[in-house]
Amino acid sequence: MQEIDEALSAQALIRAGLRNLAAARTVLEKLGDEGLGSQCISLLLSSLARACDPDTALRNLYDIIGSLHRQGLRLHDKLPEDGQIANLTMVLGVSKALGFMMMNRPELVIAAAKDAQHSLQFDVAQRKSAMTEDADKSLAEAVNSMRREYYLQLAAIMQFDAQTRNPIDVQPRVSTMLSALADSALEAALAIAKNNVEHGDICRFAIIGMGKLGSQELNYVSDVDLIYVVEPVSEEVDNAQLIRIGSKIAMMVQKICQSVIAGVTEPALWQIDGGLRPEGKDGPLVRRLQSHLSYYEQWAESWEFQALLKARPVAGDAELGKAYYDGTRPFVWNASQRSNFVYDCQSMRKRVESLIPAPLKDREIKLGRGGLRDVEFTVQMLQLVHGRTDATLRTASTLESLQALASGGYISRKQAVRLSQDYRFERVLEHRQQMWELKRTHLFPDLGKGSYGGMERVREITREELDANIDLRRLARAFNIHSDELVNRFDATRREIRKLHQDIYYRPMLPISAQTQTDDIRLSREAAEDRFASIGFADPQAAMRHVEVLTTGLSRAAKINRILLPAVLEWLGQGQNPDMGLLGWRSLQERFGTGSQYLGFLRDSPSAAQRLCHILSNSRFLGEALRKSAESITWLGADEQLQLRSQMSLRTQTRSTVERFADKPAGFATSIRAMRRHEIERIGLGWMSHAVSESECLQGMTDVYDAILSATLRWAVTRQIDQSKAALAPANIAIIAMGRYGGSEVNFSSDADIIAVYEPKQGADSHEANLFALHVIDDMRLVLSGSVSVEEKIDLDMDLRPEGKNGPLVRSYDSCREYYRSWASTWESQALLRARFAAGDSDLGHRIIDDIINPLRYPKSALTDDQISEIRTLKARMESERLPRGVRRERHIKLGKGGLSDIEWTVQLSQLQHAHDIPALQTTSTLEALESLRREGLIDVEDADNLRETWIMCTAARNGSYLWSGRATRADILPDDVYSLGGIAIYLGYAAHQGQRFENDVLAKMRRCREISNRLFYGIM
């Protein structure tokens, strides 16, 4: 007894890792009373010192001994050797759940302590034999026997894993054993299912393992991904019967493995996931072989071929399983030739990552940034890209594939070793978390507020708080390190994996002279071309030449490019046109020279560099605009630089321009037009960088036009005064904005619809005032639309003036009032709904609006049937005459069926009818008027929502089309090719290469909009 007391000293208990010393001493003393000698207790304490949770292990050991006693059994009789109790203790320290199961399962205790049946040495036949021994008994007996054998073998695997001093070293073997165990369980489940499904013998049935089971990398507790293949045993079995019986067998297999079954006392094994089968969960549970192959040939998406990489026959008809495997291999190894294959797979990976709840993002061992899935994705992409021509890469296991990639020269051996270590470390983390409660989890322990961080920022948690975290302490002891060391290692591993992905996939795409590490590898030219093509480059050879030019030499630019280009290539590959993007990157360097500071800025601001790549690979217009000003690139570094400029700021700039170029038409024209280009660039960059919204873009462009027209009018007035040598201008002039400009809805490609009105000053000659105003307008048209500057012109469209193209360019206030009072057509009243004072004499402008325009556009009397008919006829005529030749009506965003004009004319007709009585309708904004109509009940809520959504979508498409192509003449037309549609779709929030989806969406919206327009505007019910 004295020896036991000495063995239970406080120092000995602390050395064993026990925290609750009083409780531990009590338990150990009771074990001594039960017959454990001092030598056995000392050995027990030694094993507790290595256990992940010594307190739980000791408590469960005591409870197991007590449970055995109640069953008339003694632990020493079952485990006569002291080392066997130590083995049991190690298992109890890693799995609380298995300890609970041992309370009434003595055979499980023996399996965890000494693996009495030597299952760790089983070959495939032995494991299958042990698992299927009772398959022909009743369902409950057979399932109980199968599940019991599963947990016996699982306990032996746990014992092997737990007693290993470095679990990272044995992780691959553990996963292989777990996979073999699952294979035999599925074999047994299939045998039981066939025995319990009527006519089950008419099916040849093969089970294909996917995911970690397929690659023999299974976890302790994981969903098992399966695909089922069936064929008839004879030609007499018809297809319907085959599928029906096959489905019953598949459902029975799943029930046996995962469900509660009457009479079955053993717990379920794991969940079976059939979501990777053709058509996913919407598809049939079982298919014949040819049905599988036909689906992959015609319908499968890129990620499905990535998933097939790990497919392996695991149970059932071996010949059928091999036929499935052999039949799908060509699809796997040719998948990288599909358009946008890598991009599609990357998008799926990002989507999965984005769905992780914020509190779990930095705890996810599997799916989070720098997690297991990142390693697997990197390896699989390299396999799929290069495995088409190199058969040595056609392996399923992640670690085996890493070795093959290193041997083939696709990654460096150092990178392979580092990634392998990182992968196995995270797999052990995942295993130990699952072993504790035998539950499916991929989460690092909860650190409270410290659960955030580890990648870009430091976790906010103290060492004391980490030491107090019991779950973290248990996990850290598996690696024989402290809690804070484990957190640091986990975060360092995540960061390294994230960095290695870029180094492994993109850095080898640089020429060998541009490599920055001593062991970097050189891809063959063919392999490099494959890799460029895989990320979306249509001309890999040209891309390789660009990269070589950018990285060759000793210049500062070449040095910075050698640092930036791996990331740049990845970011460009995420755009619609990587070739255009890389050419744009090179053009910027050639334009601004190797000594420019912009590259240094991009090196120091990765977010700005990523934004630049997004812009260069998705916008021809902005790419060309950026080449004219290095300053614009620096705007990308901060959202504040991309915000809309205030009207005061714009007018300050234009005022300075007027003063600087008072007598220089060419200089003024160049400066004022450049300002417009500059602001389109700023607003476009802001829109693409998500710093400004679509509606802010429209208002921002309107403000720019207001400032430009105001300055141009002031410049032209001053010039005419100087030329006529008059002291003052003989007339006041006001510019009235019309159309989309009047509605503050200016697109990037819009012209400026205006009406010009003058009023002679008191005492001035009316003829002289008329000539003065006409010359002013001519000067405005000269500097904005004339040939005095090479800068892109700003079109002034004055066709909406009184009498249209047949009327004088400028009218006096009196003439204008008389015309609208006596001669205006109904369509002119409609056009005036968008009239707004824009520039010039404020008093004159507001009198024009209040005294002339408002009474006409907001009439007291309702429209007559003839007037409504006139409006409808005019719209139909406009659609017929103004639609460009060769353009189908459904593809014109503005004039086509369900396009912008349908929405705007529908809204405007209601404004003409109701605005006088409803002040809220007295607005020039389409969306504001539409909202007022909905609020007043004049348009149904569903109709109003559809019209609003279609208007927003079509307006964004016009802007996107202009920025994508840089062609104003094509901005209103939906292209026919999916590639260009994909470029436009980027601006509406779609991912790259989603042109078909965007086309379907926008055309569906427009068709619905046309139906509403027919009903509300044309009265067609």
Short mmCIF file of C-alpha atoms in Angstrom, two decimals, residues 578-976:
data_model
loop_
_atom_site.label_atom_id
_atom_site.label_comp_id
_atom_site.label_asym_id
_atom_site.label_seq_id
_atom_site.Cartn_x
_atom_site.Cartn_y
_atom_site.Cartn_z
CA PRO A 578 -6.99 36.65 -69.66
CA ASP A 579 -5.19 37.25 -72.98
CA MET A 580 -6.50 40.82 -73.15
CA GLY A 581 -5.60 41.29 -69.50
CA LEU A 582 -1.99 40.15 -69.84
CA LEU A 583 -1.54 42.24 -72.98
CA GLY A 584 -2.93 45.20 -71.06
CA TRP A 585 -0.49 44.58 -68.19
CA ARG A 586 2.41 44.57 -70.63
CA SER A 587 1.07 47.65 -72.45
CA LEU A 588 0.99 49.62 -69.20
CA GLN A 589 4.65 48.88 -68.63
CA GLU A 590 5.57 49.81 -72.19
CA ARG A 591 3.51 53.02 -71.94
CA PHE A 592 4.87 54.27 -68.64
CA GLY A 593 8.36 52.83 -68.85
CA THR A 594 10.30 50.60 -66.53
CA GLY A 595 11.03 53.45 -64.13
CA SER A 596 7.41 54.31 -63.34
CA GLN A 597 6.28 54.13 -59.73
CA TYR A 598 2.97 52.39 -60.48
CA LEU A 599 4.52 48.88 -60.31
CA GLY A 600 5.92 49.61 -56.89
CA PHE A 601 2.50 50.78 -55.82
CA LEU A 602 0.95 47.52 -57.07
CA ARG A 603 3.61 45.47 -55.28
CA ASP A 604 2.78 47.24 -52.02
CA SER A 605 -1.00 47.09 -52.55
CA PRO A 606 -2.10 43.55 -53.51
CA SER A 607 -5.76 44.58 -53.42
CA ALA A 608 -5.10 47.27 -56.03
CA ALA A 609 -3.16 44.78 -58.16
CA GLN A 610 -6.04 42.31 -58.00
CA ARG A 611 -8.51 45.02 -58.96
CA LEU A 612 -6.30 46.04 -61.88
CA CYS A 613 -6.20 42.44 -63.14
CA HIS A 614 -9.98 42.21 -62.88
CA ILE A 615 -10.32 45.38 -64.94
CA LEU A 616 -7.72 44.52 -67.58
CA SER A 617 -9.22 41.07 -68.21
CA ASN A 618 -12.81 42.34 -68.40
CA SER A 619 -12.78 45.83 -69.95
CA ARG A 620 -11.21 46.86 -73.23
CA PHE A 621 -12.35 50.46 -72.73
CA LEU A 622 -10.87 50.88 -69.26
CA GLY A 623 -7.72 49.01 -70.21
CA GLU A 624 -7.08 51.51 -72.98
CA ALA A 625 -8.06 54.44 -70.74
CA LEU A 626 -5.60 53.40 -68.03
CA ARG A 627 -2.75 53.61 -70.53
CA LYS A 628 -3.32 57.36 -70.72
CA SER A 629 -2.83 58.05 -67.01
CA ALA A 630 -0.72 56.22 -64.44
CA GLU A 631 -2.50 58.24 -61.77
CA SER A 632 -5.71 56.32 -62.48
CA ILE A 633 -4.02 53.09 -61.38
CA THR A 634 -3.38 54.54 -57.93
CA TRP A 635 -7.12 55.15 -57.51
CA LEU A 636 -7.52 51.39 -57.17
CA GLY A 637 -5.72 51.45 -53.84
CA ALA A 638 -8.57 53.03 -51.89
CA ASP A 639 -12.33 53.19 -52.32
CA GLU A 640 -12.25 56.87 -51.43
CA GLN A 641 -10.37 57.61 -54.65
CA LEU A 642 -13.09 55.88 -56.66
CA GLN A 643 -16.04 57.75 -55.20
CA LEU A 644 -18.08 60.12 -57.34
CA ARG A 645 -16.81 63.67 -57.46
CA SER A 646 -19.09 66.34 -56.09
CA GLN A 647 -20.66 68.88 -58.41
CA MET A 648 -18.61 71.57 -56.72
CA SER A 649 -15.39 69.67 -57.47
CA LEU A 650 -16.39 69.17 -61.10
CA ARG A 651 -17.37 72.80 -61.56
CA THR A 652 -14.12 74.00 -59.96
CA GLN A 653 -12.18 72.00 -62.52
CA THR A 654 -14.27 73.17 -65.47
CA ARG A 655 -14.07 76.78 -64.32
CA SER A 656 -10.29 76.51 -64.39
CA THR A 657 -10.45 74.98 -67.87
CA VAL A 658 -12.60 77.85 -69.13
CA GLU A 659 -10.13 80.41 -67.83
CA ARG A 660 -7.05 78.56 -69.13
CA PHE A 661 -8.34 78.06 -72.68
CA ALA A 662 -10.53 81.16 -73.09
CA ASP A 663 -9.30 81.83 -76.63
CA LYS A 664 -8.16 78.33 -77.63
CA PRO A 665 -11.01 76.18 -78.99
CA ALA A 666 -8.78 73.15 -79.63
CA GLY A 667 -7.23 73.26 -76.17
CA PHE A 668 -10.59 73.73 -74.48
CA ALA A 669 -12.16 70.92 -76.51
CA THR A 670 -9.32 68.52 -75.68
CA SER A 671 -9.39 69.38 -71.98
CA ILE A 672 -13.17 69.21 -71.55
CA ARG A 673 -13.50 65.98 -73.51
CA ALA A 674 -10.57 64.45 -71.62
CA MET A 675 -12.36 65.32 -68.42
CA ARG A 676 -15.36 63.31 -69.54
CA ARG A 677 -13.13 60.37 -70.48
CA HIS A 678 -11.33 60.68 -67.16
CA GLU A 679 -14.57 60.65 -65.19
CA ILE A 680 -16.00 57.71 -67.17
CA GLU A 681 -12.76 55.97 -66.25
CA ARG A 682 -13.08 56.84 -62.55
CA ILE A 683 -16.75 55.87 -62.38
CA GLY A 684 -16.16 52.71 -64.39
CA LEU A 685 -13.25 51.70 -62.16
CA GLY A 686 -15.40 52.39 -59.11
CA TRP A 687 -18.25 50.30 -60.50
CA MET A 688 -15.98 47.37 -61.38
CA SER A 689 -14.33 47.59 -57.95
CA HIS A 690 -17.72 47.67 -56.20
CA ALA A 691 -16.92 51.06 -54.72
CA VAL A 692 -19.98 52.69 -56.35
CA SER A 693 -23.36 51.27 -57.27
CA GLU A 694 -25.07 51.17 -60.66
CA SER A 695 -27.45 53.98 -59.71
CA GLU A 696 -24.52 56.08 -58.50
CA CYS A 697 -22.85 55.56 -61.88
CA LEU A 698 -25.87 57.03 -63.69
CA GLN A 699 -26.04 60.03 -61.38
CA GLY A 700 -22.29 60.52 -61.53
CA MET A 701 -22.26 60.60 -65.32
CA THR A 702 -25.19 63.03 -65.28
CA ASP A 703 -23.26 65.34 -62.96
CA VAL A 704 -20.28 65.20 -65.31
CA TYR A 705 -22.45 66.18 -68.27
CA ASP A 706 -24.01 69.02 -66.29
CA ALA A 707 -20.59 70.38 -65.40
CA ILE A 708 -19.30 70.03 -68.97
CA LEU A 709 -22.31 71.68 -70.59
CA SER A 710 -22.32 74.49 -68.04
CA ALA A 711 -18.63 75.17 -68.64
CA THR A 712 -18.92 74.87 -72.41
CA LEU A 713 -21.84 77.27 -72.51
CA ARG A 714 -19.94 79.75 -70.36
CA TRP A 715 -16.85 79.40 -72.58
CA ALA A 716 -18.90 79.87 -75.78
CA VAL A 717 -20.72 82.93 -74.40
CA THR A 718 -17.42 84.52 -73.38
CA ARG A 719 -15.91 83.76 -76.76
CA GLN A 720 -18.84 85.33 -78.65
CA ILE A 721 -18.74 88.43 -76.45
CA ASP A 722 -15.01 88.78 -77.14
CA GLN A 723 -15.44 88.27 -80.89
CA SER A 724 -18.28 90.75 -81.14
CA LYS A 725 -16.42 93.17 -78.85
CA ALA A 726 -19.66 93.70 -76.95
CA ALA A 727 -19.71 94.66 -73.31
CA LEU A 728 -22.40 92.15 -72.40
CA ALA A 729 -24.19 89.23 -73.94
CA PRO A 730 -27.40 90.35 -75.72
CA ALA A 731 -29.27 87.25 -74.54
CA ASN A 732 -29.55 84.81 -71.70
CA ILE A 733 -29.35 81.13 -72.69
CA ALA A 734 -30.63 78.04 -70.90
CA ILE A 735 -29.94 74.40 -71.70
CA ILE A 736 -32.77 71.98 -71.00
CA ALA A 737 -31.72 68.35 -70.58
CA MET A 738 -33.92 65.77 -72.27
CA GLY A 739 -34.13 62.00 -72.59
CA ARG A 740 -31.94 59.88 -70.32
CA TYR A 741 -29.81 62.93 -69.63
CA GLY A 742 -32.86 64.78 -68.37
CA GLY A 743 -33.80 61.77 -66.24
CA SER A 744 -30.31 61.70 -64.65
CA GLU A 745 -29.80 58.27 -66.22
CA VAL A 746 -26.74 58.88 -68.38
CA ASN A 747 -24.90 55.76 -69.58
CA PHE A 748 -21.20 55.61 -70.34
CA SER A 749 -22.07 55.66 -74.05
CA SER A 750 -24.94 58.16 -73.91
CA ASP A 751 -25.11 61.31 -75.96
CA ALA A 752 -26.60 64.48 -74.45
CA ASP A 753 -30.17 65.22 -75.53
CA ILE A 754 -30.78 68.96 -75.09
CA ILE A 755 -32.98 71.88 -76.06
CA ALA A 756 -31.44 75.35 -76.22
CA VAL A 757 -33.59 78.40 -75.45
CA TYR A 758 -32.57 82.06 -75.32
CA GLU A 759 -34.23 85.24 -74.14
CA PRO A 760 -33.09 88.69 -75.34
CA LYS A 761 -32.01 90.93 -72.54
CA GLN A 762 -33.96 94.07 -71.91
CA GLY A 763 -33.24 96.58 -74.65
CA ALA A 764 -31.35 94.12 -76.83
CA ASP A 765 -32.16 93.69 -80.50
CA SER A 766 -34.06 90.41 -81.02
CA HIS A 767 -32.23 89.60 -84.27
CA GLU A 768 -28.87 90.26 -82.67
CA ALA A 769 -29.86 88.09 -79.69
CA ASN A 770 -30.90 85.29 -82.04
CA LEU A 771 -27.58 85.37 -83.92
CA PHE A 772 -25.66 85.51 -80.68
CA ALA A 773 -27.46 82.45 -79.30
CA LEU A 774 -27.04 80.56 -82.56
CA HIS A 775 -23.28 81.26 -82.62
CA VAL A 776 -22.98 80.16 -79.00
CA ILE A 777 -24.67 76.86 -79.77
CA ASP A 778 -22.46 76.41 -82.84
CA ASP A 779 -19.37 76.95 -80.69
CA MET A 780 -20.64 74.42 -78.16
CA ARG A 781 -21.18 71.86 -80.88
CA LEU A 782 -17.72 72.62 -82.29
CA VAL A 783 -15.79 71.97 -79.09
CA LEU A 784 -17.91 69.03 -77.94
CA SER A 785 -18.65 67.25 -81.20
CA GLY A 786 -16.43 68.84 -83.83
CA SER A 787 -13.10 67.80 -85.30
CA VAL A 788 -10.98 70.28 -83.36
CA SER A 789 -9.68 67.54 -81.01
CA VAL A 790 -8.60 63.91 -81.28
CA GLU A 791 -10.30 63.17 -77.95
CA GLU A 792 -13.56 61.24 -78.34
CA LYS A 793 -16.41 63.62 -79.06
CA ILE A 794 -19.42 64.28 -76.87
CA ASP A 795 -22.50 64.14 -79.05
CA LEU A 796 -25.12 66.83 -78.56
CA ASP A 797 -28.46 65.51 -79.79
CA MET A 798 -30.94 68.35 -80.35
CA ASP A 799 -33.56 66.35 -82.25
CA LEU A 800 -36.12 66.72 -79.45
CA ARG A 801 -36.33 70.50 -79.93
CA PRO A 802 -39.57 72.05 -81.20
CA GLU A 803 -40.29 70.86 -84.76
CA GLY A 804 -37.50 68.28 -84.35
CA LYS A 805 -34.82 68.21 -87.04
CA ASN A 806 -36.82 70.68 -89.14
CA GLY A 807 -36.87 73.37 -86.47
CA PRO A 808 -34.20 75.97 -85.65
CA LEU A 809 -31.39 74.83 -83.34
CA VAL A 810 -32.21 77.50 -80.82
CA ARG A 811 -35.47 79.32 -80.08
CA SER A 812 -36.41 82.32 -78.06
CA TYR A 813 -38.44 81.90 -74.91
CA ASP A 814 -41.48 83.51 -76.55
CA SER A 815 -41.21 81.39 -79.68
CA CYS A 816 -40.84 78.26 -77.60
CA ARG A 817 -43.88 79.12 -75.49
CA GLU A 818 -45.96 79.87 -78.54
CA TYR A 819 -44.93 76.65 -80.28
CA TYR A 820 -45.73 74.38 -77.35
CA ARG A 821 -48.99 76.21 -76.69
CA SER A 822 -50.23 76.03 -80.28
CA TRP A 823 -48.46 73.38 -82.28
CA ALA A 824 -46.94 70.71 -80.02
CA SER A 825 -47.77 67.08 -80.80
CA THR A 826 -48.63 64.52 -78.16
CA TRP A 827 -45.23 62.86 -78.52
CA GLU A 828 -43.57 66.16 -77.67
CA SER A 829 -45.56 66.35 -74.44
CA GLN A 830 -44.31 62.86 -73.68
CA ALA A 831 -40.71 63.80 -74.48
CA LEU A 832 -40.95 66.76 -72.11
CA LEU A 833 -41.65 64.40 -69.20
CA ARG A 834 -37.89 64.12 -68.85
CA ALA A 835 -37.08 67.81 -69.35
CA ARG A 836 -34.82 69.27 -66.67
CA PHE A 837 -32.88 72.52 -66.39
CA ALA A 838 -29.21 71.61 -66.87
CA ALA A 839 -27.06 74.69 -67.60
CA GLY A 840 -27.06 78.38 -68.32
CA ASP A 841 -29.30 81.08 -66.89
CA SER A 842 -31.07 79.59 -63.87
CA ASP A 843 -33.99 82.02 -63.85
CA LEU A 844 -34.70 81.47 -67.54
CA GLY A 845 -34.35 77.70 -67.18
CA HIS A 846 -36.79 77.42 -64.32
CA ARG A 847 -39.32 79.68 -66.04
CA ILE A 848 -39.16 77.42 -69.07
CA ILE A 849 -39.84 74.38 -66.88
CA ASP A 850 -42.56 75.97 -64.74
CA ASP A 851 -44.40 78.11 -67.31
CA ILE A 852 -44.01 76.22 -70.57
CA ILE A 853 -43.14 72.56 -69.95
CA ASN A 854 -45.05 71.59 -66.80
CA PRO A 855 -48.52 72.54 -68.10
CA LEU A 856 -47.86 70.50 -71.21
CA ARG A 857 -46.42 67.35 -69.64
CA TYR A 858 -48.79 67.31 -66.67
CA PRO A 859 -52.10 68.19 -68.43
CA LYS A 860 -55.23 68.81 -66.41
CA SER A 861 -57.43 66.93 -68.84
CA ALA A 862 -57.08 63.22 -69.48
CA LEU A 863 -55.57 62.00 -72.72
CA THR A 864 -58.09 61.35 -75.48
CA ASP A 865 -58.30 58.03 -77.24
CA ASP A 866 -56.78 59.66 -80.32
CA GLN A 867 -53.81 60.91 -78.31
CA ILE A 868 -53.22 57.50 -76.76
CA SER A 869 -53.47 55.92 -80.19
CA GLU A 870 -50.96 58.46 -81.52
CA ILE A 871 -48.46 57.53 -78.82
CA ARG A 872 -48.88 53.80 -79.44
CA THR A 873 -48.55 54.24 -83.19
CA LEU A 874 -45.43 56.32 -82.81
CA LYS A 875 -43.79 53.71 -80.60
CA ALA A 876 -44.57 50.92 -83.04
CA ARG A 877 -43.19 53.02 -85.88
CA MET A 878 -40.07 53.85 -83.90
CA GLU A 879 -39.42 50.16 -83.21
CA SER A 880 -39.81 49.39 -86.90
CA GLU A 881 -37.76 52.27 -88.33
CA ARG A 882 -35.02 52.86 -85.78
CA LEU A 883 -34.04 49.27 -85.13
CA PRO A 884 -30.64 48.73 -86.81
CA ARG A 885 -30.70 46.57 -89.90
CA GLY A 886 -29.87 42.93 -89.23
CA VAL A 887 -30.55 43.14 -85.48
CA ARG A 888 -33.28 40.87 -84.16
CA ARG A 889 -35.87 42.68 -82.04
CA GLU A 890 -35.41 40.51 -79.00
CA ARG A 891 -31.67 41.36 -78.86
CA HIS A 892 -31.87 45.14 -78.83
CA ILE A 893 -31.65 46.30 -75.22
CA LYS A 894 -33.20 49.69 -75.89
CA LEU A 895 -35.70 49.31 -78.73
CA GLY A 896 -36.26 45.55 -78.70
CA LYS A 897 -39.13 43.56 -77.31
CA GLY A 898 -39.18 44.08 -73.56
CA GLY A 899 -36.31 46.53 -73.73
CA LEU A 900 -35.85 49.90 -72.08
CA SER A 901 -38.25 51.74 -74.37
CA ASP A 902 -41.09 49.36 -73.46
CA ILE A 903 -40.61 50.17 -69.79
CA GLU A 904 -40.10 53.89 -70.23
CA TRP A 905 -43.04 54.42 -72.60
CA THR A 906 -45.32 52.40 -70.31
CA VAL A 907 -44.34 54.57 -67.36
CA GLN A 908 -44.56 57.79 -69.35
CA LEU A 909 -48.05 57.03 -70.64
CA SER A 910 -49.21 56.66 -67.04
CA GLN A 911 -47.46 59.90 -66.11
CA LEU A 912 -49.29 61.79 -68.88
CA GLN A 913 -52.58 60.41 -67.62
CA HIS A 914 -52.13 60.84 -63.86
CA ALA A 915 -49.22 63.17 -62.98
CA HIS A 916 -51.41 66.29 -62.73
CA ASP A 917 -53.40 64.72 -59.90
CA ILE A 918 -50.53 62.80 -58.29
CA PRO A 919 -47.54 65.09 -57.57
CA ALA A 920 -45.30 62.10 -56.81
CA LEU A 921 -45.43 61.24 -60.53
CA GLN A 922 -43.97 64.61 -61.45
CA THR A 923 -40.42 63.30 -61.73
CA THR A 924 -37.99 62.83 -64.60
CA SER A 925 -36.67 59.54 -63.15
CA THR A 926 -38.08 56.33 -64.60
CA LEU A 927 -37.59 54.30 -61.43
CA GLU A 928 -39.00 57.01 -59.17
CA ALA A 929 -42.08 57.30 -61.36
CA LEU A 930 -42.46 53.53 -61.47
CA GLU A 931 -42.28 53.33 -57.68
CA SER A 932 -44.93 56.04 -57.38
CA LEU A 933 -47.19 54.17 -59.79
CA ARG A 934 -46.78 51.02 -57.70
CA ARG A 935 -47.39 52.88 -54.46
CA GLU A 936 -50.55 54.51 -55.85
CA GLY A 937 -51.85 51.16 -57.06
CA LEU A 938 -51.76 52.16 -60.73
CA ILE A 939 -49.42 49.26 -61.53
CA ASP A 940 -49.57 45.85 -59.89
CA VAL A 941 -46.73 45.15 -57.43
CA GLU A 942 -45.49 42.11 -59.36
CA ASP A 943 -45.58 43.99 -62.65
CA ALA A 944 -43.76 46.98 -61.15
CA ASP A 945 -41.06 44.73 -59.67
CA ASN A 946 -40.52 43.02 -63.01
CA LEU A 947 -40.32 46.33 -64.90
CA ARG A 948 -37.89 47.75 -62.35
CA GLU A 949 -35.64 44.68 -62.38
CA THR A 950 -35.61 44.56 -66.18
CA TRP A 951 -34.82 48.27 -66.44
CA ILE A 952 -31.91 47.92 -64.02
CA MET A 953 -30.65 44.81 -65.79
CA CYS A 954 -30.82 46.31 -69.28
CA THR A 955 -29.24 49.58 -68.17
CA ALA A 956 -26.36 47.71 -66.53
CA ALA A 957 -26.00 45.57 -69.64
CA ARG A 958 -25.65 48.72 -71.82
CA ASN A 959 -22.95 50.10 -69.54
CA GLY A 960 -21.27 46.72 -69.28
CA SER A 961 -21.30 46.24 -73.05
CA TYR A 962 -19.58 49.58 -73.56
CA LEU A 963 -16.88 48.95 -70.96
CA TRP A 964 -16.33 45.38 -72.20
CA SER A 965 -15.93 46.22 -75.88
CA GLY A 966 -15.29 49.97 -75.95
CA ARG A 967 -17.78 50.25 -78.84
CA ALA A 968 -20.60 52.71 -78.27
CA THR A 969 -22.32 51.64 -81.50
CA ARG A 970 -22.85 48.11 -80.17
CA ALA A 971 -23.75 48.98 -76.57
CA ASP A 972 -27.49 48.53 -77.15
CA ILE A 973 -27.21 45.12 -78.79
CA LEU A 974 -26.92 41.76 -77.06
CA PRO A 975 -24.15 39.86 -78.87
CA ASP A 976 -24.91 36.46 -80.33
#
